[in-house]
Short mmCIF file of C-alpha atoms in Angstrom, two decimals:
data_model
loop_
_atom_site.label_atom_id
_atom_site.label_comp_id
_atom_site.label_asym_id
_atom_site.label_seq_id
_atom_site.Cartn_x
_atom_site.Cartn_y
_atom_site.Cartn_z
CA UNK A 17 -10.16 80.38 -25.85
CA UNK A 18 -11.84 78.84 -22.74
CA UNK A 19 -10.85 78.67 -19.49
CA UNK A 20 -9.25 76.04 -17.53
CA UNK A 21 -11.60 73.02 -15.80
CA UNK A 22 -11.64 72.93 -12.07
CA UNK A 23 -11.68 69.45 -10.93
CA UNK A 24 -11.53 68.78 -7.31
CA UNK A 25 -12.54 65.41 -5.50
CA UNK A 26 -15.67 65.72 -2.85
CA UNK A 27 -17.90 64.21 -0.79
CA UNK A 28 -20.99 63.11 -2.06
CA UNK A 29 -23.96 65.61 -2.48
CA UNK A 30 -27.57 64.67 -3.04
CA UNK A 31 -28.19 66.20 -5.62
CA UNK A 32 -24.99 63.73 -7.27
CA UNK A 33 -27.55 60.68 -7.39
CA UNK A 34 -28.81 61.03 -10.59
CA UNK A 35 -25.31 61.25 -11.73
CA UNK A 36 -24.28 57.86 -10.34
CA UNK A 37 -27.28 56.25 -10.76
CA UNK A 38 -26.37 57.26 -14.71
CA UNK A 39 -22.92 55.52 -14.51
CA UNK A 40 -24.14 52.84 -12.49
CA UNK A 41 -26.72 51.48 -15.02
CA UNK A 42 -24.65 52.77 -18.10
CA UNK A 43 -24.62 49.13 -19.50
CA UNK A 44 -21.72 50.26 -22.15
CA UNK A 45 -19.57 49.95 -19.15
CA UNK A 46 -21.36 47.57 -16.84
CA UNK A 47 -18.59 44.89 -17.00
CA UNK A 48 -15.75 47.24 -16.21
CA UNK A 49 -17.33 48.01 -13.10
CA UNK A 50 -19.46 44.67 -11.57
CA UNK A 51 -18.50 40.89 -11.78
CA UNK A 52 -22.11 40.58 -11.43
CA UNK A 53 -24.37 40.11 -14.78
CA UNK A 54 -26.20 43.01 -16.27
CA UNK A 55 -29.29 44.00 -15.07
CA UNK A 56 -31.71 46.67 -14.97
CA UNK A 57 -31.37 49.40 -11.93
CA UNK A 58 -34.05 50.27 -9.38
CA UNK A 59 -33.59 54.00 -8.27
CA UNK A 60 -34.90 52.92 -5.06
CA UNK A 61 -32.67 49.84 -4.73
CA UNK A 62 -29.55 52.11 -5.99
CA UNK A 63 -30.20 53.79 -3.10
CA UNK A 64 -30.60 51.40 -0.47
CA UNK A 65 -27.21 50.46 -1.72
CA UNK A 66 -25.32 54.01 -1.63
CA UNK A 67 -26.69 54.37 2.18
CA UNK A 68 -25.78 50.99 3.07
CA UNK A 69 -22.15 51.28 1.33
CA UNK A 70 -21.57 54.34 3.50
CA UNK A 71 -22.31 52.57 6.71
CA UNK A 72 -20.34 49.66 5.76
CA UNK A 73 -17.53 52.07 4.15
CA UNK A 74 -16.19 53.96 7.51
CA UNK A 75 -13.19 52.39 7.30
CA UNK A 76 -12.64 50.05 4.92
CA UNK A 77 -13.00 52.60 1.81
CA UNK A 78 -13.00 56.39 0.94
CA UNK A 79 -15.36 57.46 -1.80
CA UNK A 80 -15.14 60.84 -3.59
CA UNK A 81 -17.29 62.31 -6.21
CA UNK A 82 -15.65 63.90 -9.17
CA UNK A 83 -16.69 67.38 -9.57
CA UNK A 84 -15.94 69.50 -12.89
CA UNK A 85 -16.86 73.52 -12.49
CA UNK A 86 -19.22 72.62 -9.78
CA UNK A 87 -21.12 69.54 -11.28
CA UNK A 88 -20.35 65.74 -10.73
CA UNK A 89 -19.16 63.40 -13.48
CA UNK A 90 -17.73 60.53 -11.37
CA UNK A 91 -16.83 59.14 -9.03
CA UNK A 92 -13.32 57.73 -7.60
CA UNK A 93 -12.31 55.25 -4.58
CA UNK A 94 -10.21 53.60 -2.96
CA UNK A 95 -11.01 50.16 -0.85
CA UNK A 96 -9.80 46.97 -0.02
CA UNK A 97 -7.19 48.81 2.29
CA UNK A 98 -4.77 46.95 3.61
CA UNK A 99 -3.14 48.66 6.86
CA UNK A 100 -0.07 46.33 7.39
CA UNK A 101 0.96 46.41 3.83
CA UNK A 102 -0.32 49.74 3.60
CA UNK A 103 -1.81 49.01 0.23
CA UNK A 104 -5.48 50.09 -1.50
CA UNK A 105 -6.91 49.19 -4.79
CA UNK A 106 -8.45 52.20 -6.63
CA UNK A 107 -11.84 52.51 -9.01
CA UNK A 108 -13.13 54.59 -11.08
CA UNK A 109 -16.05 55.68 -13.20
CA UNK A 110 -17.07 58.80 -15.04
CA UNK A 111 -20.42 59.61 -17.20
CA UNK A 112 -20.04 59.47 -21.19
CA UNK A 113 -19.86 62.79 -21.78
CA UNK A 114 -16.94 63.06 -19.34
CA UNK A 115 -14.89 60.30 -21.16
CA UNK A 116 -11.75 61.02 -23.06
CA UNK A 117 -11.19 64.76 -22.19
CA UNK A 118 -8.10 63.85 -19.49
CA UNK A 119 -10.33 64.40 -15.95
CA UNK A 120 -10.29 60.18 -15.61
CA UNK A 121 -6.62 60.96 -15.36
CA UNK A 122 -6.30 64.26 -13.16
CA UNK A 123 -8.89 62.34 -11.26
CA UNK A 124 -6.87 59.03 -10.73
CA UNK A 125 -3.52 61.43 -10.06
CA UNK A 126 -5.66 63.42 -7.08
CA UNK A 127 -6.97 59.74 -5.58
CA UNK A 128 -3.05 58.65 -5.80
CA UNK A 129 -1.78 61.83 -4.18
CA UNK A 130 -4.87 61.39 -1.30
CA UNK A 131 -3.72 57.96 -0.99
CA UNK A 132 0.45 58.02 -0.53
CA UNK A 133 0.24 61.67 1.31
CA UNK A 134 -3.19 61.86 3.42
CA UNK A 135 -3.82 57.27 3.56
CA UNK A 136 -0.12 56.52 4.43
CA UNK A 137 0.00 53.69 1.64
CA UNK A 138 2.86 53.34 0.02
CA UNK A 139 1.20 51.02 -3.21
CA UNK A 140 -2.33 51.77 -5.04
CA UNK A 141 -4.04 48.75 -7.60
CA UNK A 142 -6.24 48.44 -9.61
CA UNK A 143 -7.89 46.19 -12.45
CA UNK A 144 -8.89 46.78 -15.64
CA UNK A 145 -9.87 45.12 -19.02
CA UNK A 146 -7.31 44.65 -21.37
CA UNK A 147 -9.52 46.06 -23.73
CA UNK A 148 -9.89 49.57 -22.41
CA UNK A 149 -7.05 51.06 -23.75
CA UNK A 150 -8.24 54.47 -22.87
CA UNK A 151 -8.53 53.54 -19.48
CA UNK A 152 -5.10 51.71 -19.82
CA UNK A 153 -3.84 55.44 -21.05
CA UNK A 154 -4.97 57.30 -18.65
CA UNK A 155 -3.41 55.02 -15.83
CA UNK A 156 -0.40 55.17 -17.06
CA UNK A 157 -0.50 58.89 -17.80
CA UNK A 158 -0.36 59.02 -14.14
CA UNK A 159 1.79 56.68 -13.25
CA UNK A 160 0.62 53.46 -12.63
CA UNK A 161 2.57 50.59 -14.63
CA UNK A 162 1.35 47.24 -15.91
CA UNK A 163 1.76 44.29 -12.96
CA UNK A 164 0.31 41.74 -14.35
CA UNK A 165 -2.59 39.96 -16.56
CA UNK A 166 -5.57 37.40 -15.61
CA UNK A 167 -5.98 35.80 -18.74
CA UNK A 168 -9.40 35.21 -19.93
CA UNK A 169 -10.46 36.20 -16.55
CA UNK A 170 -13.68 38.45 -17.36
CA UNK A 171 -16.72 38.08 -19.21
CA UNK A 172 -17.39 41.29 -21.27
CA UNK A 173 -19.93 41.73 -23.92
CA UNK A 174 -20.06 38.44 -24.73
CA UNK A 175 -16.69 37.31 -25.03
CA UNK A 176 -13.72 36.04 -22.58
CA UNK A 177 -11.35 39.49 -21.26
CA UNK A 178 -8.24 39.91 -19.94
CA UNK A 179 -7.83 41.78 -16.56
CA UNK A 180 -4.72 43.93 -15.92
CA UNK A 181 -3.48 44.57 -12.99
CA UNK A 182 -1.71 47.94 -12.30
CA UNK A 183 -0.25 49.39 -9.62
CA UNK A 184 1.93 52.73 -8.37
CA UNK A 185 4.13 52.85 -5.81
CA UNK A 186 4.59 55.59 -3.40
CA UNK A 187 8.73 56.15 -3.89
CA UNK A 188 7.59 56.12 -7.92
#
């Protein structure tokens, strides 16, 4: 019998760079994470982008590394805060080996709790490609509901895809 895993959300460490670089360069999930066309990543340019994101992000986003049993396996963040209406968008990305194991669902649940309890938000929302059924199931397990659909809004692996808008309210 295996022991239960320990999942935490923590600050990025220097040793997380390779894992984050791997996720950023993953062509299989590129369109789920980027609005730009896929392109090869350069390690130095990525390191510069991370440093820039940290500098610019202070009040506009909250970024965590998803840690499972002492190893970084992904990232989850809150961004595009609306201070007046008290909402923000959430995003998550995992290394391929961590997908399909409930890690994403648990991490999303943790960041939503953080958003409601620590950031005093009343709503958290996200966008997901309509064909990403695994992610949609994970978000629904975490309490998100489909609020809308942008038809044929994204160009993904050679075809247009719908983008689903999903949200969760603190009251839920």
